[in-house]
Coordinates of C-alpha atoms and ligand atoms in Angstrom, one line a residue:
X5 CA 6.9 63.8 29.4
X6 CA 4.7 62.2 32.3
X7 CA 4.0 58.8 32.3
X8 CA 1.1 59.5 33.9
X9 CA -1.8 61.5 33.0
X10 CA -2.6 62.7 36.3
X11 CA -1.2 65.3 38.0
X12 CA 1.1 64.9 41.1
X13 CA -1.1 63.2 44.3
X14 CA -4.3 63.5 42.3
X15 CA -4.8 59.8 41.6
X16 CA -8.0 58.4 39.5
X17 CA -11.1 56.8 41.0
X18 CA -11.0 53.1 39.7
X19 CA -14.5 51.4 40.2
X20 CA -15.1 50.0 44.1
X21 CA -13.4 46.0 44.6
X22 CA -14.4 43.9 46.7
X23 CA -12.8 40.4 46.0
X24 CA -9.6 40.4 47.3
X25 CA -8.2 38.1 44.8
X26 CA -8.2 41.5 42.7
X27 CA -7.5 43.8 45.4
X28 CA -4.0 41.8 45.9
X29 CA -3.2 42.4 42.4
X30 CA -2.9 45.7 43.2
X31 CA -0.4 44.7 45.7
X32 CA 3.3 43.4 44.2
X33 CA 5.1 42.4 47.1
X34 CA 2.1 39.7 47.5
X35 CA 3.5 37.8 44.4
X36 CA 6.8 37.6 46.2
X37 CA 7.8 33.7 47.8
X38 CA 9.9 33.5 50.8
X39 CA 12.1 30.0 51.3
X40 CA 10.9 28.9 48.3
X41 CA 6.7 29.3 49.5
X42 CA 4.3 31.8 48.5
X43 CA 4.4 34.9 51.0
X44 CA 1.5 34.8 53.3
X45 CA 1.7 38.3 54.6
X46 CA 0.4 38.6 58.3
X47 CA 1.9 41.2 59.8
X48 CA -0.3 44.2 58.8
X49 CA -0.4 45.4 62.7
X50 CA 3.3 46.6 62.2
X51 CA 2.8 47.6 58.9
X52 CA 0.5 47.2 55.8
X53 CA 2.0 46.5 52.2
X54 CA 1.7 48.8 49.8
X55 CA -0.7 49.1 46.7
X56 CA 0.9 50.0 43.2
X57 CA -1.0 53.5 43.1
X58 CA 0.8 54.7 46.2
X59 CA 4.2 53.7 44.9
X60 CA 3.2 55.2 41.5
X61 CA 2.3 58.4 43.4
X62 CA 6.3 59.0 45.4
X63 CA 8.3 57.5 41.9
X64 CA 6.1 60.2 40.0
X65 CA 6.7 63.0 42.4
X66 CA 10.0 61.5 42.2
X67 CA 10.5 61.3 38.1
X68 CA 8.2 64.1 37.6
X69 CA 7.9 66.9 40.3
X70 CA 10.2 66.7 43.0
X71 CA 10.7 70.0 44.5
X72 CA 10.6 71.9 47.9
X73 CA 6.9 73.0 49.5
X74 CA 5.7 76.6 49.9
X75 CA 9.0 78.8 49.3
X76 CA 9.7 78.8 45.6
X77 CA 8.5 80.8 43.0
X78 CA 9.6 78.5 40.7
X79 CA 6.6 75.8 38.6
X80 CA 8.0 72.8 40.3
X81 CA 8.4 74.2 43.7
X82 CA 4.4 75.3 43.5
X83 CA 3.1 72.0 41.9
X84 CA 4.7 70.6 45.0
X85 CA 2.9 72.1 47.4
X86 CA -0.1 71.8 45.1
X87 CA 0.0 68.2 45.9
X88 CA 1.0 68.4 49.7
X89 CA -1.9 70.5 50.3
X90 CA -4.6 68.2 48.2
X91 CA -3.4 65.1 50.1
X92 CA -4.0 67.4 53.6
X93 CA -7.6 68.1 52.0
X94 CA -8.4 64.6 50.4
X95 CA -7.6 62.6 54.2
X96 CA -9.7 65.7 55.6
X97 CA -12.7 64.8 53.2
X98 CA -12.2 60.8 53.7
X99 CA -12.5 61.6 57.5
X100 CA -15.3 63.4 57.7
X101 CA -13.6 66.6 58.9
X102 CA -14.6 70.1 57.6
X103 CA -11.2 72.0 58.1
X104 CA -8.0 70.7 56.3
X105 CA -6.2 72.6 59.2
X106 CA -6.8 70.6 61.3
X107 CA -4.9 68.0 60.1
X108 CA -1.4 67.9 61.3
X109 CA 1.7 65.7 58.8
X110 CA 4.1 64.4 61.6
X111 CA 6.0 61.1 61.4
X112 CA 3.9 58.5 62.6
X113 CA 1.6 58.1 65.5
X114 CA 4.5 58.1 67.9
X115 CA 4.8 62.1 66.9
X116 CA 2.0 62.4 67.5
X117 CA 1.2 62.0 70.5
X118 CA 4.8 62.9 71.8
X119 CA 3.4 66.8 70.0
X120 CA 0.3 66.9 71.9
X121 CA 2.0 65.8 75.0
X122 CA 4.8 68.3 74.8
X123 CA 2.6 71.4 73.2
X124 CA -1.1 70.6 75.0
X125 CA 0.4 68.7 77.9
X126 CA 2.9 71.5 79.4
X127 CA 0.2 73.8 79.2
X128 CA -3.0 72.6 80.4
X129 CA -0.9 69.2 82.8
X130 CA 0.1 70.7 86.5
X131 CA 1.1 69.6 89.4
X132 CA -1.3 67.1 91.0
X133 CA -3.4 66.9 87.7
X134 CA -4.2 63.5 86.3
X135 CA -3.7 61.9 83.3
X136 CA -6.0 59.1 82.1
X137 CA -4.7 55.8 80.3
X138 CA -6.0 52.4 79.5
X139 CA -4.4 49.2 80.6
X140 CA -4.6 48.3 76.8
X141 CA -2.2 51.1 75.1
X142 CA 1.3 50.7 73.2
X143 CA 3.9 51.9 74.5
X144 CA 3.4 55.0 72.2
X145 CA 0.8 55.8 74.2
X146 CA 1.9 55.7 77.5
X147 CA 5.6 56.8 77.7
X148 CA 5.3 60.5 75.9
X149 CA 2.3 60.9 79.2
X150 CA 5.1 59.6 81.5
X151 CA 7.3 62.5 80.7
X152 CA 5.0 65.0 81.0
X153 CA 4.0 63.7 84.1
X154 CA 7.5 63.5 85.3
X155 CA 7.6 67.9 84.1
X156 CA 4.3 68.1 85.5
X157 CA 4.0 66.4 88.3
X158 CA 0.7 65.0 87.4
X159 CA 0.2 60.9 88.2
X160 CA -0.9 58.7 85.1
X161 CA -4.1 56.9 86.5
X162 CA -5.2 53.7 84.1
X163 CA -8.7 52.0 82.9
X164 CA -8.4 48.3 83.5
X165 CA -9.4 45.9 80.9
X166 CA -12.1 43.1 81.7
X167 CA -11.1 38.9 81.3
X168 CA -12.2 38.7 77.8
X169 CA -9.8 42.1 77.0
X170 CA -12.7 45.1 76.5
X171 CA -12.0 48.3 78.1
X172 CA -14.1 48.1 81.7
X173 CA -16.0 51.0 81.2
X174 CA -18.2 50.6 84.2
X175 CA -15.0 51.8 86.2
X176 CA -15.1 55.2 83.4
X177 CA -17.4 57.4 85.5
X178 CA -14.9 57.2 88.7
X179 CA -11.7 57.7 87.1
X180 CA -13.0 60.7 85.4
X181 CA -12.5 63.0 88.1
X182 CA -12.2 66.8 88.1
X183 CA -8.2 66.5 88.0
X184 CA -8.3 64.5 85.3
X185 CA -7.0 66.6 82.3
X186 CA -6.8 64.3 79.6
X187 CA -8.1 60.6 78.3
X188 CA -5.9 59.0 75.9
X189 CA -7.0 55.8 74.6
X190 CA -7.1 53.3 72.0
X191 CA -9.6 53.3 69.2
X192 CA -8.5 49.5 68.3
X193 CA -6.0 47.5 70.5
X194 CA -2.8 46.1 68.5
X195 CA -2.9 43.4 70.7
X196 CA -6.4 42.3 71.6
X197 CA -8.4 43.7 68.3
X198 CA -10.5 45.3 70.8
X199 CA -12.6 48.0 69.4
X200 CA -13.4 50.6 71.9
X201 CA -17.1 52.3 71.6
X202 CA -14.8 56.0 70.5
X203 CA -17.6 58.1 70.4
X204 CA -19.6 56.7 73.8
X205 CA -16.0 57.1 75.6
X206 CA -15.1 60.6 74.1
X207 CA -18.5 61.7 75.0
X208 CA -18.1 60.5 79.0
X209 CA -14.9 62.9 78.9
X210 CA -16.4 65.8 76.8
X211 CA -19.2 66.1 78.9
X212 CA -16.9 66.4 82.2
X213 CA -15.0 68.9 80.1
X214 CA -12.1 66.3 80.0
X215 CA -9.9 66.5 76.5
X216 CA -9.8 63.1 74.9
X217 CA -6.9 61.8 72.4
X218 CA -7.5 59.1 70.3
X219 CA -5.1 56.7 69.0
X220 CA -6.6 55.3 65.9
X221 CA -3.2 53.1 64.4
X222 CA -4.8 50.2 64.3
X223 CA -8.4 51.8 63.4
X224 CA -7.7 53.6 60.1
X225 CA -6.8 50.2 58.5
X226 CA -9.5 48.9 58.7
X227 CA -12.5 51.4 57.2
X228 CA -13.1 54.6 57.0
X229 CA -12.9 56.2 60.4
X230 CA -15.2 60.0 60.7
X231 CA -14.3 61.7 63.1
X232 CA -17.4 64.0 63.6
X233 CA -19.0 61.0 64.6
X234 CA -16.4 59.7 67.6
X235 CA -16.3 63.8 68.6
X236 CA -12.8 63.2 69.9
X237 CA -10.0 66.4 70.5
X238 CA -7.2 64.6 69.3
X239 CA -6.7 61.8 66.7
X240 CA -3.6 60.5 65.8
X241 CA -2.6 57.8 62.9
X242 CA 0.4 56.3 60.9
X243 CA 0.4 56.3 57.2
X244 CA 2.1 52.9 57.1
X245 CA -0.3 50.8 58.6
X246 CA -3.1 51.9 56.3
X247 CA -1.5 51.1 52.9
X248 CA 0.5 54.2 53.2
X249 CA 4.3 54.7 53.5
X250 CA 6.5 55.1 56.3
X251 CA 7.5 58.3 58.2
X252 CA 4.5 60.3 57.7
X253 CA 1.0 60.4 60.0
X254 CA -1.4 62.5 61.0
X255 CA -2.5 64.4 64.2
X256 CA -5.7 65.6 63.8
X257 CA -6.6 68.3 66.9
X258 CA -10.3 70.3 66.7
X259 CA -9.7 73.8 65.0
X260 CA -10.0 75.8 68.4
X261 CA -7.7 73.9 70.6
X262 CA -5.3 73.2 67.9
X263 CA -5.2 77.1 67.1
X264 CA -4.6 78.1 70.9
X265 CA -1.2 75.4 71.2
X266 CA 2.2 76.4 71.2
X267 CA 4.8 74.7 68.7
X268 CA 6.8 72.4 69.8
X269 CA 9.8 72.3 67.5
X270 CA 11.0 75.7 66.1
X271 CA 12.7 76.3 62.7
X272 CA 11.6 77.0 58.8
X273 CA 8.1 77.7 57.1
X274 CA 6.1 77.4 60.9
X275 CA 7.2 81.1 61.6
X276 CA 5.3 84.6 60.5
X277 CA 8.3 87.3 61.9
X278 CA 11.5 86.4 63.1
X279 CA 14.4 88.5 64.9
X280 CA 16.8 87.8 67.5
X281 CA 14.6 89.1 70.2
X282 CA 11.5 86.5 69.1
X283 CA 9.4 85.1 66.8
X284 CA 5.9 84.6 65.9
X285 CA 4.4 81.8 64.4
X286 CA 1.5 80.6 61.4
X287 CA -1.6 79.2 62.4
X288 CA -2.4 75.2 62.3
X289 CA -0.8 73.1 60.8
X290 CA 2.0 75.1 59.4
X291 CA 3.3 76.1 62.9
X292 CA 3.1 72.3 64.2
X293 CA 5.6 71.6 61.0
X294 CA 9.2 73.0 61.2
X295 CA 11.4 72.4 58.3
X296 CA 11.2 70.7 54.8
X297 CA 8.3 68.0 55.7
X298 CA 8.2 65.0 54.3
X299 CA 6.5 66.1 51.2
X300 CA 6.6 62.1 49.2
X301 CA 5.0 61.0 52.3
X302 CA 2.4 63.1 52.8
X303 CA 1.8 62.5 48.8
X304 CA 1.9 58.7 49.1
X305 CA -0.4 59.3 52.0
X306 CA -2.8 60.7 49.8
X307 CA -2.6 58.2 46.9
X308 CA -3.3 55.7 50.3
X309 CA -6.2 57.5 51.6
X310 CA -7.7 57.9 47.4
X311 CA -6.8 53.8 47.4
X312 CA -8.7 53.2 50.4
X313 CA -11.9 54.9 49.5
X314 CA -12.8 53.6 46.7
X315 CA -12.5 49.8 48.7
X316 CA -16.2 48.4 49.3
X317 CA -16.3 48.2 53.1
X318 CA -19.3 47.3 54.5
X319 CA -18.7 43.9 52.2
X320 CA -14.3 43.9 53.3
X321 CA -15.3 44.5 56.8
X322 CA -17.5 41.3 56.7
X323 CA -14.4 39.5 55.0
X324 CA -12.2 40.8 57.5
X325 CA -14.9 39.5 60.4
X326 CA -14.6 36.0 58.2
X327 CA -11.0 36.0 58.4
X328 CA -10.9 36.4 62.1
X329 CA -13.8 34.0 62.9
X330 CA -11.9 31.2 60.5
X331 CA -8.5 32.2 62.4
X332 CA -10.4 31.6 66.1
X333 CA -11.6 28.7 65.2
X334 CA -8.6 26.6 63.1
X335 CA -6.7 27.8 66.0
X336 CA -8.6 27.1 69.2
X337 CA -8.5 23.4 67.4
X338 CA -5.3 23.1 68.5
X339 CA -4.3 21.8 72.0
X340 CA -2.7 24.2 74.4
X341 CA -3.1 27.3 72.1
X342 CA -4.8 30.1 73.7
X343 CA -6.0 33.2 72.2
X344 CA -5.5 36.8 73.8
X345 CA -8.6 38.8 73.3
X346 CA -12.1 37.3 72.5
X347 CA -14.3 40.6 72.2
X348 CA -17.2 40.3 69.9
X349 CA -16.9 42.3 66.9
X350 CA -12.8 42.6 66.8
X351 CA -10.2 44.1 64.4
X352 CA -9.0 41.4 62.1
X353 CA -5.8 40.8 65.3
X354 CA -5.6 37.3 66.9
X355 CA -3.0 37.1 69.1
X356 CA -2.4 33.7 70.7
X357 CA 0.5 31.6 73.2
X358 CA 1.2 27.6 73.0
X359 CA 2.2 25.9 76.0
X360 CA 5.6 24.8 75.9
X361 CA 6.4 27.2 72.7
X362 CA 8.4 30.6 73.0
X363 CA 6.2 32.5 70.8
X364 CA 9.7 33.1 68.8
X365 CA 10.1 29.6 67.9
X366 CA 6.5 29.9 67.0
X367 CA 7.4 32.9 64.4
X368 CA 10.3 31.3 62.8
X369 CA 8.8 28.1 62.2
X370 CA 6.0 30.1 60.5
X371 CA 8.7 31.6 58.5
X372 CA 9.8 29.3 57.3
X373 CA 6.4 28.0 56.0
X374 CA 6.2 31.6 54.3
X375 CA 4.0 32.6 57.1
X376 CA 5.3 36.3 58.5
X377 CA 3.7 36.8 61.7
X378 CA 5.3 39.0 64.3
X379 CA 6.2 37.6 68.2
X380 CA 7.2 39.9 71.2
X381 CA 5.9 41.7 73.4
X382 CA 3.9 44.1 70.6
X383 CA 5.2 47.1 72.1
X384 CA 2.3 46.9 75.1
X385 CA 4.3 45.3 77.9
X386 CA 1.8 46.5 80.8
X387 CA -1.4 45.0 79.0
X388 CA 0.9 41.7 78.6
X389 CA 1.5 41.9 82.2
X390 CA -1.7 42.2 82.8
X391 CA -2.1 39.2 80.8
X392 CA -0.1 36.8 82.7
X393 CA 2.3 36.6 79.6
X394 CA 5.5 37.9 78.9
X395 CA 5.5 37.9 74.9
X396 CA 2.9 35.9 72.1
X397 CA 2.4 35.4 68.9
X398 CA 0.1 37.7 66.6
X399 CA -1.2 37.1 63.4
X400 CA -2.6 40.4 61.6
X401 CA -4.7 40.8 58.5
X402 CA -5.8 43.1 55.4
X403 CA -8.3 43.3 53.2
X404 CA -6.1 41.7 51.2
X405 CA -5.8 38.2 53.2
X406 CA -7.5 35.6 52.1
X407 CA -9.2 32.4 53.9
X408 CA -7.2 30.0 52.1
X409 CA -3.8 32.1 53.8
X410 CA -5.8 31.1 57.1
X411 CA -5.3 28.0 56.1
X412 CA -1.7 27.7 55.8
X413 CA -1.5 30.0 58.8
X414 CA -3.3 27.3 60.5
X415 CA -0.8 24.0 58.9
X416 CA 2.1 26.0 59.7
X417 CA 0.9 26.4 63.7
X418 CA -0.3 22.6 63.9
X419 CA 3.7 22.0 62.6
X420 CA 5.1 24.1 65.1
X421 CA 2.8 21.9 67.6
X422 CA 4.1 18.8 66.3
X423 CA 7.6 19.6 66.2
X424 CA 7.4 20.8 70.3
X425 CA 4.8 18.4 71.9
Ligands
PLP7 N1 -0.4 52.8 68.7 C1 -0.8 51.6 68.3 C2 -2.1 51.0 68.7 C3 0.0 50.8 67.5 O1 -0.3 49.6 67.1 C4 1.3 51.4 67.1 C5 2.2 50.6 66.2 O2 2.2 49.4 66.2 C6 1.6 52.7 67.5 C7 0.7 53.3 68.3 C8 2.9 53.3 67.1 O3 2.9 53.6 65.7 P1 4.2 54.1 65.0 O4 5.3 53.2 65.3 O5 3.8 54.1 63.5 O6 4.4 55.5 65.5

């Protein structure tokens, strides 16, 4: 018999939390120590922990239900896809989206935008066409545009970024020209904690009948994102940054362009007919999945997306604001730190370089203070060009972080300072 009295990826509403002393109960892995300290968790840009509800959700489907999606007659087999399609609906309903086809399960936001590249891309990019980037986007977000341009021929053209790291939208109006075909761009910058005006951007492009993708990674973390509000074509996400698991995301693509795309991978359940001559394929989303998806994720996804909407935040996005303000300013204390990205209003992201430091030495002296922070080049080597810098430090927060973790965050970087100066 079920342990739980739910049924699968239909979890239960608990009452709205605030305090994140009781949100990280909800969280195991934050009891864990590492070398002998207490785990202070700031990595969240590369990936979020995980709350007990969404591990609950893939062991039950696990223990309780596991069974292929929409091709058995068979209970298990249909309770399965029971829950597949109810987590499609429940992230439609969180995002303030009115169809649940519209809502793509792919891998991450990597698929993403490597699908719309291939399926939109090869047949609205030609020859001489251009393609519209920002000077702040990850690596995901440029190299699947490279490609196409390369099939195309099309050029990439890119929005620079102003001293303090905002997007310099008084240069918008000129790069939008009438070859432009597409704006891809960053709803929150992993490196910066930029947070680009969505709506005001995807509006400059819509009204020059320009199709705009946005990458929302480091958005969907953070809040509730709606996407009637930012009007945007495409939006594209990753499950594991947002308490979710790995492997699974979402493309989200506006019911009337989405329907009028080609597949871009062939294979089971995404077909209607099928001889050797040809093939015909189902509507969104089914055609944009080939083969057994991957139905745990898409049901952990779920349990993230019920997790997350039940969390107060107007009141977490103040204590995220706190955690960043406390962070700036224990930091900037500290001689020959600077910080990378000083934008009013920022994602809970401060990235930051020490003269005379590798920003690896940095990240394994913080290590071993329990601190996990993450050094490199973050996957956006032109915007660290751009920079002047070569790799840094970041430190990333969730709700879940506390101002007393700043703290220790802080100790551990005044250590690494005393142990190089
Ligand atoms: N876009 C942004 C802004 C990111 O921060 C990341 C990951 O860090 C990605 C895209 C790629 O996400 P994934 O590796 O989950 O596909």
């Amino acid at each position: 018999m079920s342990r739980h009295p739910y049924p699968l990826g239909d979890l239960p509403s608990p009452s709205p939390k605030l305090n994140p002393a009781i949100i990280r109960r909800d969280f195991p892995i934050l009891e864990r120590r590492v070398h002998g300290k207490p785990l202070v968790y700031l990595d969240n840009g590369a990936t979020s922990q995980k709350p007990r509800a969404v591990i609950d959700a893939i062991r039950h489907f696990y223990e309780n239900g596991c069974a292929n999606i929409h091709r058995g007659v068979h209970l298990l087999s249909g309770e399965a896809t029971q829950a597949y399609d109810r987590a499609r609906t429940g992230i439609c309903r969180a995002m303030g989206a009115a169809h649940a086809e519209e809502f793509v399960f792919v891998r991450g936001t990597t698929e993403a935008i490597n699908l719309v590249a291939r399926s939109w891309g090869d047949l609205h990019v030609h020859a001489g066409d251009e393609i519209l980037l920002t000077e702040m986007e990850h690596h995901a977000n440029i190299v699947p545009w490279q490609f196409l341009a390369k099939r195309a021929g099309a050029k990439i053209r890119v929005l620079p970024i102003t001293p303090d790291g905002a997007l310099d939208l008084e240069r918008l109006p000129a790069l939008l020209t009438e070859k432009t075909r597409i704006l891809a761009f960053t709803h929150v910058s992993n490196v910066l904690g930029t947070v680009n005006p969505a709506a005001e951007i995807c509006k400059a492009a819509r009204d020059r009948g320009i199709v705009t993708l946005v990458d929302g990674a480091q958005a969907v973390p953070h809040g509730p994102v709606n996407l009637s509000e930012i009007g945007c074509d495409f939006y594209v996400f990753s499950g594991h940054k947002m308490f979710g698991p790995d492997g699974i995301g979402v493309l989200y693509g506006r019911g009337k362009l989405l329907a009028s795309l080609p597949p871009w991978q062939g294979g089971g359940d995404m077909v209607e007919r099928v001889s050797f001559e040809e093939s015909t394929f189902r509507p969104p989303p089914d055609r944009f999945e080939a083969g057994t998806p991957n139905i745990s994720g898409a049901i952990g996804l779920g349990a993230a997306f019920a997790y997350h909407d039940q969390l107060n935040w107007p009141e977490l996005r103040e204590h995220e604001h706190n955690l960043v303000t406390a962070t700036h300013e224990a930091l900037l204390s500290i001689p020959g730190l600077r910080i990378q990205g000083t934008v009013p209003g920022k994602a809970p992201v401060v990235s930051f370089t020490m003269e005379g430091i590798h920003p690896h030495d940095i990240g394994t002296i913080l290590d071993s203070e329990g601190v996990a922070i993450r050094a490199g080049n973050h996957c956006a080597q032109p915007l660290l060009a751009r920079l002047g810098i070569q790799s840094s430090a970041r430190a990333s927060f969730a709700c879940y972080n506390t101002l007393e973790e700043v703290e220790t965050l802080a100790n551990a970087v005044r250590k690494a300072h005393r142990y190089f100066a």
